[in-house]
Amino acid sequence: MHTQVAILGGGPAGLLLAHLLHRQGVDSVVLERHPRDYVEQRIRAGVLEQGTVDLLIQAGVGERMQREGLRHEGIELLVDGRRHRIDLREYTDGSGVMVYGQHEVVKDLIAARLDSGAPLLFQARATRLEGLDGVAPRVHFEHEGQARTLDCDYVIGCDGFHGISRASVPDGVFTVFERIYPFAWLGVLADAAPANEELIYAHHPNGFALFSMRSPQITRLYLQCDPDEDLAQWPDERIWEELETRLSCNDGWRLNRGRILHKSVTPMRSFVTEPMQYGRLFLAGDAAHIVPPTGAKGMNLAVSDVRALALALQARYRDGDGDALAAYSRDCIKRVWRAEHFSWWMTSMLHRDEANTPFMDRLQRSQLDYVIDSPAATRTLAENYVGLPWR
């Protein structure tokens, strides 16, 4: 096989890049190691920044999102039983976010890819990359029980934190920055109508909690827990009791209970690889950076990466101009670190850290009060939450 761009990973980053390139007349092949039903059912975050929403609409894959997604123009901070609303629209000249599950975005992108007739191979596992530092990269992969090769001009690694792309680069090329957090999120999907129209971020002595939703019928909820938490120790009743404790409000608001459909524990880390490219390999999304989920930045940052890549590859093939490709990492990394800082800041401000001294606890509370009371601090949160403008 031969193509112009080989894309490793059929998640939102790889699929969106392939779609953008197809619209520009650039050929690509997408290799996804998992089956289609696994990819379409993989539960991930679902808060889309304003820029992500706009790009999906402009790219012609936002019709179902506009019809079924939940537009939000505010979020709430819950502290000491009191809810404080952050009006995103007021502080960002009209911007907001869209609650629309990542797996729903993936379904839309898969449908668009299949409709185009362009190659999308499921259960295609890349086994080796060669020629990344030359002019003719080659991807070795397995598909339908056969060993195959894919020759290309460029390889794009959208294959996640544990993928083969970053691991194929020689030692010493990348500098890695990482922070492992001493807590995780226990997340549940509940068959219950959301009891509030906007997300609620709760600071509580027992630990952080988040009220969210996936649809008018499904509530998404999170509890701060230990990274090695045993889900067997969390029967449904215990989960609901702890959620109601941490999300209790003095205005009488209460959760709607329902059958819990899914449970999982998500460890939390911050991770950045610099640079995000090597030779003819370019990393995007989780292959290059991980953020804690508190700031709702993971998929949005991946979208920003592939938007930049699509523009750079268009310039390369349409105009013969490779400057944007050469500058890809330099141009993306500033936004990456902004998202890393915002996610770390939200995480540090809202979670209970048992290693904190009383002094640090007081500083944490002071930061929360400042965000609630100061229009300048509120604007900072709102601007970052809806997503800063792209260059």
Coordinates of N, CA and C in Angstrom, one line a residue, residues 30-124:
V30 N -6.0 5.4 7.5 CA -6.1 5.4 8.9 C -6.0 3.9 9.4
L31 N -5.1 3.6 10.3 CA -4.9 2.3 10.9 C -5.3 2.4 12.3
E32 N -6.4 1.6 12.7 CA -6.9 1.6 14.1 C -6.7 0.1 14.6
R33 N -6.1 -0.1 15.7 CA -5.8 -1.4 16.2 C -7.0 -2.1 16.8
H34 N -8.1 -1.4 17.2 CA -9.2 -2.0 17.8 C -10.4 -2.2 16.8
P35 N -11.3 -3.0 17.1 CA -12.5 -3.2 16.3 C -13.4 -1.9 16.3
R36 N -14.2 -1.8 15.3 CA -15.0 -0.6 15.2 C -16.0 -0.4 16.4
D37 N -16.6 -1.5 16.8 CA -17.6 -1.3 17.9 C -16.9 -0.9 19.2
Y38 N -15.6 -1.3 19.4 CA -14.9 -0.9 20.6 C -14.6 0.6 20.5
V39 N -14.2 1.1 19.4 CA -13.9 2.5 19.2 C -15.1 3.4 19.4
E40 N -16.2 2.9 18.9 CA -17.5 3.7 18.9 C -18.1 3.7 20.3
Q41 N -17.7 2.8 21.2 CA -18.4 2.6 22.5 C -17.4 3.1 23.6
R42 N -16.2 3.5 23.3 CA -15.2 3.8 24.3 C -15.6 5.1 25.0
I43 N -15.9 5.1 26.3 CA -16.4 6.2 27.0 C -15.3 7.1 27.4
R44 N -15.4 8.4 27.0 CA -14.4 9.4 27.3 C -15.1 10.7 27.6
A45 N -14.4 11.7 27.8 CA -15.0 13.0 28.2 C -15.8 13.6 27.0
G46 N -16.6 14.6 27.3 CA -17.5 15.0 26.3 C -17.8 16.5 26.4
V47 N -16.9 17.4 26.8 CA -17.1 18.8 26.8 C -16.3 19.4 25.7
L48 N -16.9 20.0 24.7 CA -16.2 20.5 23.5 C -16.1 22.0 23.6
E49 N -14.9 22.5 23.4 CA -14.7 23.9 23.4 C -15.4 24.6 22.2
Q50 N -15.6 25.9 22.3 CA -16.2 26.6 21.2 C -15.5 26.4 19.9
G51 N -14.1 26.5 19.9 CA -13.4 26.3 18.7 C -13.6 24.9 18.1
T52 N -13.6 23.9 18.9 CA -13.9 22.5 18.5 C -15.2 22.4 17.8
V53 N -16.2 23.0 18.4 CA -17.6 22.9 17.9 C -17.6 23.6 16.5
D54 N -17.0 24.8 16.4 CA -17.0 25.5 15.2 C -16.3 24.8 14.1
L55 N -15.2 24.1 14.4 CA -14.4 23.4 13.4 C -15.2 22.2 12.9
L56 N -15.9 21.4 13.8 CA -16.7 20.3 13.4 C -17.8 20.7 12.4
I57 N -18.4 21.9 12.7 CA -19.5 22.4 11.9 C -18.9 22.8 10.5
Q58 N -17.8 23.5 10.5 CA -17.2 23.9 9.3 C -16.8 22.8 8.4
A59 N -16.3 21.7 9.1 CA -15.9 20.5 8.4 C -17.0 19.6 7.9
G60 N -18.2 20.0 8.2 CA -19.4 19.2 7.7 C -19.7 17.9 8.5
V61 N -19.2 17.8 9.7 CA -19.5 16.7 10.5 C -20.1 17.1 11.9
G62 N -20.8 18.2 11.9 CA -21.4 18.7 13.1 C -22.9 18.7 13.2
E63 N -23.5 18.1 12.1 CA -25.0 18.2 12.1 C -25.7 17.5 13.2
R64 N -25.2 16.2 13.5 CA -25.9 15.5 14.6 C -25.5 16.2 16.0
M65 N -24.3 16.7 16.1 CA -23.9 17.4 17.3 C -24.8 18.6 17.6
Q66 N -25.0 19.3 16.5 CA -25.9 20.5 16.7 C -27.3 20.1 17.1
R67 N -27.8 18.9 16.6 CA -29.1 18.5 16.9 C -29.2 17.9 18.3
E68 N -28.2 17.1 18.7 CA -28.3 16.3 19.9 C -27.5 16.8 21.0
G69 N -26.4 17.6 20.7 CA -25.6 18.1 21.8 C -26.2 19.1 22.7
L70 N -25.7 19.3 23.9 CA -26.3 20.2 24.9 C -25.4 21.4 25.0
R71 N -25.9 22.6 24.5 CA -25.1 23.8 24.6 C -25.1 24.3 26.0
H72 N -23.9 24.7 26.5 CA -23.8 25.2 27.9 C -23.2 26.6 27.8
E73 N -23.7 27.5 28.6 CA -23.2 28.8 28.6 C -22.8 29.2 30.0
G74 N -22.6 28.2 30.9 CA -22.2 28.4 32.3 C -21.8 27.1 32.9
I75 N -21.0 27.2 34.0 CA -20.7 26.1 34.9 C -20.9 26.6 36.3
E76 N -21.0 25.7 37.3 CA -21.2 26.0 38.7 C -20.1 25.5 39.5
L77 N -19.6 26.3 40.5 CA -18.7 25.9 41.5 C -19.5 25.7 42.8
L78 N -19.3 24.5 43.5 CA -20.0 24.2 44.7 C -19.0 24.2 45.8
V79 N -19.2 25.1 46.8 CA -18.3 25.2 47.9 C -19.1 25.5 49.2
D80 N -18.8 24.7 50.2 CA -19.5 24.8 51.5 C -21.1 24.8 51.3
G81 N -21.5 24.0 50.4 CA -23.0 23.8 50.2 C -23.6 24.9 49.3
R82 N -22.8 25.9 48.9 CA -23.4 27.0 48.1 C -22.9 26.9 46.6
R83 N -23.8 27.1 45.7 CA -23.5 27.0 44.3 C -23.2 28.5 43.7
H84 N -22.1 28.6 43.0 CA -21.7 29.9 42.4 C -21.6 29.7 40.9
R85 N -22.4 30.4 40.1 CA -22.5 30.2 38.7 C -21.4 31.1 38.0
I86 N -20.7 30.5 37.1 CA -19.7 31.2 36.2 C -20.4 31.3 34.9
D87 N -20.7 32.5 34.5 CA -21.4 32.8 33.2 C -20.4 32.8 32.1
L88 N -20.2 31.7 31.4 CA -19.2 31.7 30.4 C -19.4 32.7 29.3
R89 N -20.7 32.8 28.9 CA -21.0 33.7 27.8 C -20.7 35.2 28.1
E90 N -21.0 35.5 29.3 CA -20.8 36.9 29.7 C -19.3 37.3 29.7
Y91 N -18.5 36.3 30.1 CA -17.0 36.6 30.3 C -16.2 36.3 29.1
T92 N -16.8 35.8 28.0 CA -16.0 35.4 26.8 C -16.7 36.0 25.5
D93 N -17.4 37.0 25.6 CA -18.0 37.6 24.4 C -18.9 36.6 23.6
G94 N -19.7 35.8 24.4 CA -20.7 35.0 23.8 C -20.3 33.5 23.6
S95 N -19.1 33.1 23.9 CA -18.7 31.7 23.7 C -19.3 30.8 24.8
G96 N -19.3 29.5 24.5 CA -19.7 28.5 25.4 C -19.1 27.2 25.1
V97 N -19.7 26.1 25.6 CA -19.2 24.8 25.3 C -20.3 23.9 24.9
M98 N -20.0 22.7 24.4 CA -21.0 21.8 24.0 C -20.8 20.5 24.7
V99 N -21.8 19.9 25.3 CA -21.7 18.6 25.9 C -22.1 17.6 24.9
Y100 N -21.2 16.8 24.4 CA -21.5 15.8 23.3 C -20.4 14.8 23.4
G101 N -20.7 13.6 23.8 CA -19.7 12.5 24.1 C -18.7 12.3 23.0
Q102 N -17.4 12.1 23.4 CA -16.4 11.8 22.5 C -16.7 10.7 21.6
H103 N -17.3 9.6 22.1 CA -17.6 8.5 21.3 C -18.7 8.9 20.2
E104 N -19.5 9.9 20.5 CA -20.4 10.3 19.5 C -19.7 11.1 18.4
V105 N -18.7 11.9 18.7 CA -17.9 12.5 17.7 C -17.2 11.5 16.8
V106 N -16.7 10.4 17.5 CA -16.0 9.4 16.7 C -17.0 8.7 15.8
K107 N -18.2 8.4 16.2 CA -19.2 7.8 15.3 C -19.5 8.7 14.1
D108 N -19.6 10.0 14.3 CA -19.8 10.9 13.2 C -18.6 10.9 12.2
L109 N -17.4 10.9 12.8 CA -16.2 10.9 11.9 C -16.1 9.6 11.2
I110 N -16.4 8.5 11.8 CA -16.3 7.2 11.1 C -17.3 7.1 10.0
A111 N -18.5 7.6 10.2 CA -19.5 7.6 9.2 C -19.1 8.5 8.0
A112 N -18.5 9.6 8.3 CA -18.0 10.5 7.2 C -16.8 9.8 6.4
R113 N -16.0 9.2 7.1 CA -14.8 8.5 6.5 C -15.3 7.4 5.6
L114 N -16.2 6.6 6.1 CA -16.7 5.4 5.3 C -17.5 6.0 4.1
D115 N -18.3 7.0 4.2 CA -19.0 7.6 3.1 C -18.1 8.1 2.0
S116 N -16.9 8.6 2.4 CA -15.9 9.1 1.5 C -15.3 8.0 0.6
G117 N -15.3 6.8 1.2 CA -14.6 5.7 0.5 C -13.1 5.6 0.7
A118 N -12.6 6.5 1.5 CA -11.2 6.6 1.8 C -10.8 5.4 2.8
P119 N -9.6 5.0 2.8 CA -9.2 3.8 3.6 C -9.2 4.1 5.1
L120 N -10.0 3.2 5.8 CA -10.0 3.2 7.3 C -10.0 1.7 7.7
L121 N -8.9 1.2 8.2 CA -8.7 -0.2 8.5 C -8.8 -0.4 10.1
F122 N -9.8 -1.1 10.5 CA -9.9 -1.5 11.9 C -9.2 -2.8 12.1
Q123 N -8.8 -3.1 13.4 CA -8.0 -4.2 13.8 C -6.8 -4.3 12.9
A124 N -6.2 -3.1 12.7 CA -4.9 -3.0 12.0 C -3.8 -2.5 12.9

